[in-house]
Amino acid sequence: MNVLVQTLGFGIVSASIIAVGAMGFTIQFGLTNVLNLSYGATMTVAAFVAYLTEQAGINIWLGMVLGGVAGAVLTIFLGKTVFKLYARRGTRLFEMVMVTLGLGLVIEYSVDIVARDKIYSVSFPQGASFHLGAATLTASQLALVGVGIVIFLALEALLRLTRLGKALRAMAVDPGLARSCGIPTNRIVNATWLISGFLCGVAGVIYVINSLSVDYSTGLLFLPVVLAAAILGGVGSPRGALLASLLLGVVTELVAAAGFSSYSSVAAFGVLVVVLLSKPSGVLNAAARKVELTV
Amino acid sequence: MGHFSFYLSTIVVYFGIDLMAAWALNLQYGYAGVINFAFIVFQAAGAYVAGTVVLGPDTGTNSYQHYILGANLPFPVPLLAAALAGAVLSAVIGLFAVRRIRRDYQAAVMLIVSLILLQVVTSDIHLFNGANGITGIPHPLYTALGFSLSSYQWVYALWVLALCAVLYVIVERLGRSSWGRSLRAIRDQEDAAASLGLNGTLLRLEVFVIGGAIAGLSGGLLVEFIGAWSPGAWGYAETFVIFTALLVGGVGNNRGMLLGTLIVPILVLELPTFLPTIGYPGLIGAIQWIIIGLAWMLFLLLRPRGILPERRFRAPRPLADDTVRSAAARWVARVLTLGRPDMAPRGPRLGAAAGRAPVPDDVPVAGDPAVATARVRQAPSGADEG
């Protein structure tokens, strides 16, 4: 029983690490329809920014914000240049995925060149241990859970309570109609790149705080589970992404606790497969809903 | 000269194996539109299986490697086992991944498959010896043939090229068959093709399994040549090499694969091993990946159909009787269409009733989905499936 509670605790920590990335991914994909596989590479860039700030002796929480800003800047740059260029040339959805994968490869190995192909270890004090019932978590783990919750609440508030949020939701449903209602779609897309890029950057930093090392493939190791959570949660829904992250986090930790740590990510993937097989709406090749790139 | 011959034979073997992989991927992506970002996994499955079934049972005595499926199978059997492994793994993954889901989702799912399987094989040392991989796989028939190693390399190269020749005939025939036309039909207009009674999911699964078998075979050939296999050989980016070869050479064009394979894996990845190393270890590798990534993006932007684009199947326009009936004109027509009967202009069948539209005997007719597709594709593409 105690093991179960401890596992649940670790699962929630994993979930909050996954959730930030998944929420960023899901709003980006939901609004622009670009299934952006270079998201992992952007996380890597942000993780390196966090590493540099740590080396410079800057507080890690400030480093997290800086990593987020780096992610936002890189994402809006890519959005306004690369993605826009391809979208204008009539690149189709499935070709766009291929473009983003190539872009991810280019970014990733550019980082590799700058980092001289080395793994850098990052040291953060884990802080005191806290006992919550039978679960023992460190201060930094609790802080990560806190960050996850704060970001979720902030994102929900943004989407539900502000004009920008309303515009974002309108555009996710029907970009054409949104434009004809006077919503400045171009600006909304910019806002999407910024918000999702910020979350992507923060996610990269969070991952590093937890794993304590960074190299050029950091984001790539993290990408499968983020993608799985975003797809599982339903595109464009931060709430869904959060729930999916909880499910995936707990499942992976349960499998690891049962002694199959090599297979914990497979278990997460198994959950995704079950969902794909049971045909959720949105994942299907919806002939009824015409999906276009809005970049 | 000896070094050069050794190097050249190695390049020829790699070329042949990459070519097979490119044809397999062309079946899946070029013909059927399945974005298989996990392609390298199926090659790896073939390589691991072909490797372990000749290593002998894992008795636990050699402490440096652990593996499953150990056996002592004679020469051609490991290759068949490799193809089978590729096919079985494809069938398992295909059952959930090539269903009728949006193609960008499908691509993402494939990428996840590739990354996760790599993680599993790397971290579980009981499967295929984890990150260190399996080593010491003997060259097939090396002692039986009794050649020196450099001569053996050329024998192996010829063997690979011979298999390539056989495979070319197979993939071309598959592509031209009604099955191949059905694949193109579901690729371009799934709804229209379905309305003609084609089962898109089943067709995609079939092509996925066939491509997986070829990938497995190519992996088997590769491991028997290099003698070792580890997770370092099948990172997700390796899929990319084959995909870029496909995109550069020409999507849906098997001859284009020759060109693409020559340019991408050979010119960009293999030849630089000739150059003096620069910078720190790993720098050249990183630069190569960036070049491949940029080539890939540029081709998607400027020439998404590749250097040698797919040749379209056209319903032939009947020419006036006397032009086609004369043997010389028929010969010219055959030369111009490179001996492909499906593209040759044909006259009306002998004895066709005057005044009726001529119906060529073995060309696609109106009910054929490829024809329907060819027409639909002319229309401004608004109904893209995504």
Short mmCIF file of N, CA and C in Angstrom, two decimals, chain B residues 105-158:
data_model
loop_
_atom_site.label_atom_id
_atom_site.label_comp_id
_atom_site.label_asym_id
_atom_site.label_seq_id
_atom_site.Cartn_x
_atom_site.Cartn_y
_atom_site.Cartn_z
N TYR B 105 -1.26 12.54 -37.86
CA TYR B 105 -1.26 11.75 -36.63
C TYR B 105 -0.48 10.47 -36.83
N GLN B 106 -0.74 9.86 -37.98
CA GLN B 106 -0.10 8.60 -38.28
C GLN B 106 1.43 8.76 -38.24
N ALA B 107 1.90 9.84 -38.86
CA ALA B 107 3.34 10.10 -38.87
C ALA B 107 3.86 10.25 -37.45
N ALA B 108 3.10 10.99 -36.61
CA ALA B 108 3.55 11.20 -35.24
C ALA B 108 3.58 9.89 -34.48
N VAL B 109 2.54 9.07 -34.69
CA VAL B 109 2.49 7.78 -34.00
C VAL B 109 3.68 6.91 -34.40
N MET B 110 4.01 6.93 -35.69
CA MET B 110 5.15 6.15 -36.16
C MET B 110 6.44 6.63 -35.51
N LEU B 111 6.57 7.95 -35.40
CA LEU B 111 7.79 8.48 -34.77
C LEU B 111 7.86 8.02 -33.31
N ILE B 112 6.71 8.05 -32.64
CA ILE B 112 6.69 7.60 -31.24
C ILE B 112 7.10 6.14 -31.17
N VAL B 113 6.55 5.32 -32.08
CA VAL B 113 6.92 3.89 -32.12
C VAL B 113 8.43 3.74 -32.23
N SER B 114 9.01 4.51 -33.16
CA SER B 114 10.44 4.39 -33.41
C SER B 114 11.24 4.75 -32.17
N LEU B 115 10.90 5.86 -31.54
CA LEU B 115 11.66 6.32 -30.38
C LEU B 115 11.50 5.38 -29.20
N ILE B 116 10.28 4.88 -29.01
CA ILE B 116 10.04 4.04 -27.83
C ILE B 116 10.70 2.68 -27.98
N LEU B 117 10.59 2.08 -29.18
CA LEU B 117 11.23 0.78 -29.36
C LEU B 117 12.74 0.89 -29.19
N LEU B 118 13.29 2.00 -29.64
CA LEU B 118 14.74 2.21 -29.47
C LEU B 118 15.09 2.26 -27.99
N GLN B 119 14.25 2.99 -27.23
CA GLN B 119 14.49 3.07 -25.78
C GLN B 119 14.43 1.71 -25.13
N VAL B 120 13.43 0.91 -25.54
CA VAL B 120 13.24 -0.40 -24.91
C VAL B 120 14.43 -1.31 -25.19
N VAL B 121 14.82 -1.40 -26.47
CA VAL B 121 15.91 -2.30 -26.82
C VAL B 121 17.22 -1.83 -26.18
N THR B 122 17.37 -0.50 -26.05
CA THR B 122 18.59 0.00 -25.42
C THR B 122 18.63 -0.32 -23.94
N SER B 123 17.49 -0.19 -23.27
CA SER B 123 17.54 -0.31 -21.81
C SER B 123 17.34 -1.75 -21.33
N ASP B 124 16.74 -2.62 -22.13
CA ASP B 124 16.56 -4.00 -21.68
C ASP B 124 17.67 -4.87 -22.27
N ILE B 125 18.68 -5.20 -21.45
CA ILE B 125 19.83 -5.90 -22.03
C ILE B 125 19.51 -7.36 -22.34
N HIS B 126 18.36 -7.86 -21.87
CA HIS B 126 18.08 -9.27 -22.12
C HIS B 126 17.54 -9.52 -23.52
N LEU B 127 17.08 -8.47 -24.19
CA LEU B 127 16.56 -8.67 -25.55
C LEU B 127 17.70 -8.87 -26.53
N PHE B 128 18.42 -7.78 -26.80
CA PHE B 128 19.51 -7.87 -27.78
C PHE B 128 20.75 -7.17 -27.22
N ASN B 129 21.07 -7.49 -25.99
CA ASN B 129 22.28 -6.99 -25.35
C ASN B 129 22.32 -5.46 -25.19
N GLY B 130 21.15 -4.85 -25.08
CA GLY B 130 21.08 -3.43 -24.73
C GLY B 130 21.87 -2.52 -25.63
N ALA B 131 22.48 -1.51 -25.00
CA ALA B 131 23.14 -0.46 -25.77
C ALA B 131 24.36 -0.98 -26.52
N ASN B 132 25.01 -2.04 -26.02
CA ASN B 132 26.21 -2.54 -26.69
C ASN B 132 25.90 -3.32 -27.95
N GLY B 133 24.71 -3.89 -27.99
CA GLY B 133 24.31 -4.60 -29.19
C GLY B 133 25.00 -5.94 -29.33
N ILE B 134 24.64 -6.64 -30.42
CA ILE B 134 25.21 -7.97 -30.64
C ILE B 134 26.39 -7.85 -31.60
N THR B 135 27.41 -8.65 -31.36
CA THR B 135 28.59 -8.62 -32.23
C THR B 135 29.01 -10.04 -32.57
N GLY B 136 29.97 -10.15 -33.46
CA GLY B 136 30.54 -11.46 -33.80
C GLY B 136 29.68 -12.28 -34.73
N ILE B 137 28.84 -11.61 -35.50
CA ILE B 137 28.01 -12.35 -36.45
C ILE B 137 28.87 -12.72 -37.65
N PRO B 138 28.98 -14.01 -37.98
CA PRO B 138 29.89 -14.41 -39.05
C PRO B 138 29.35 -14.04 -40.43
N HIS B 139 30.25 -13.81 -41.38
CA HIS B 139 29.83 -13.64 -42.78
C HIS B 139 29.26 -14.96 -43.26
N PRO B 140 28.15 -14.95 -43.98
CA PRO B 140 27.59 -16.21 -44.45
C PRO B 140 28.52 -16.86 -45.48
N LEU B 141 28.72 -18.17 -45.33
CA LEU B 141 29.50 -18.98 -46.29
C LEU B 141 30.93 -18.50 -46.47
N TYR B 142 31.46 -17.76 -45.51
CA TYR B 142 32.79 -17.20 -45.68
C TYR B 142 33.83 -18.31 -45.78
N THR B 143 33.78 -19.26 -44.85
CA THR B 143 34.77 -20.34 -44.90
C THR B 143 34.46 -21.31 -46.04
N ALA B 144 33.17 -21.53 -46.31
CA ALA B 144 32.80 -22.48 -47.35
C ALA B 144 33.29 -22.01 -48.72
N LEU B 145 33.22 -20.70 -48.97
CA LEU B 145 33.63 -20.19 -50.28
C LEU B 145 35.14 -20.09 -50.40
N GLY B 146 35.80 -19.86 -49.30
CA GLY B 146 37.26 -19.86 -49.30
C GLY B 146 37.92 -18.68 -49.99
N PHE B 147 37.22 -17.55 -50.12
CA PHE B 147 37.85 -16.37 -50.70
C PHE B 147 38.64 -15.60 -49.65
N SER B 148 39.53 -14.73 -50.12
CA SER B 148 40.13 -13.77 -49.20
C SER B 148 39.06 -12.74 -48.84
N LEU B 149 39.28 -11.97 -47.78
CA LEU B 149 38.23 -11.05 -47.33
C LEU B 149 37.89 -10.03 -48.41
N SER B 150 38.89 -9.51 -49.13
CA SER B 150 38.57 -8.47 -50.11
C SER B 150 37.83 -9.06 -51.30
N SER B 151 38.16 -10.30 -51.70
CA SER B 151 37.38 -10.93 -52.77
C SER B 151 35.97 -11.23 -52.28
N TYR B 152 35.88 -11.70 -51.03
CA TYR B 152 34.57 -12.02 -50.47
C TYR B 152 33.67 -10.79 -50.48
N GLN B 153 34.28 -9.63 -50.20
CA GLN B 153 33.50 -8.39 -50.20
C GLN B 153 32.84 -8.17 -51.55
N TRP B 154 33.59 -8.44 -52.62
CA TRP B 154 33.01 -8.26 -53.94
C TRP B 154 31.95 -9.30 -54.22
N VAL B 155 32.18 -10.54 -53.77
CA VAL B 155 31.15 -11.58 -53.94
C VAL B 155 29.87 -11.14 -53.24
N TYR B 156 30.05 -10.61 -52.03
CA TYR B 156 28.88 -10.16 -51.27
C TYR B 156 28.18 -9.01 -52.00
N ALA B 157 28.98 -8.10 -52.55
CA ALA B 157 28.41 -6.97 -53.29
C ALA B 157 27.57 -7.47 -54.47
N LEU B 158 28.11 -8.47 -55.19
CA LEU B 158 27.36 -9.01 -56.33
C LEU B 158 26.07 -9.67 -55.87
#
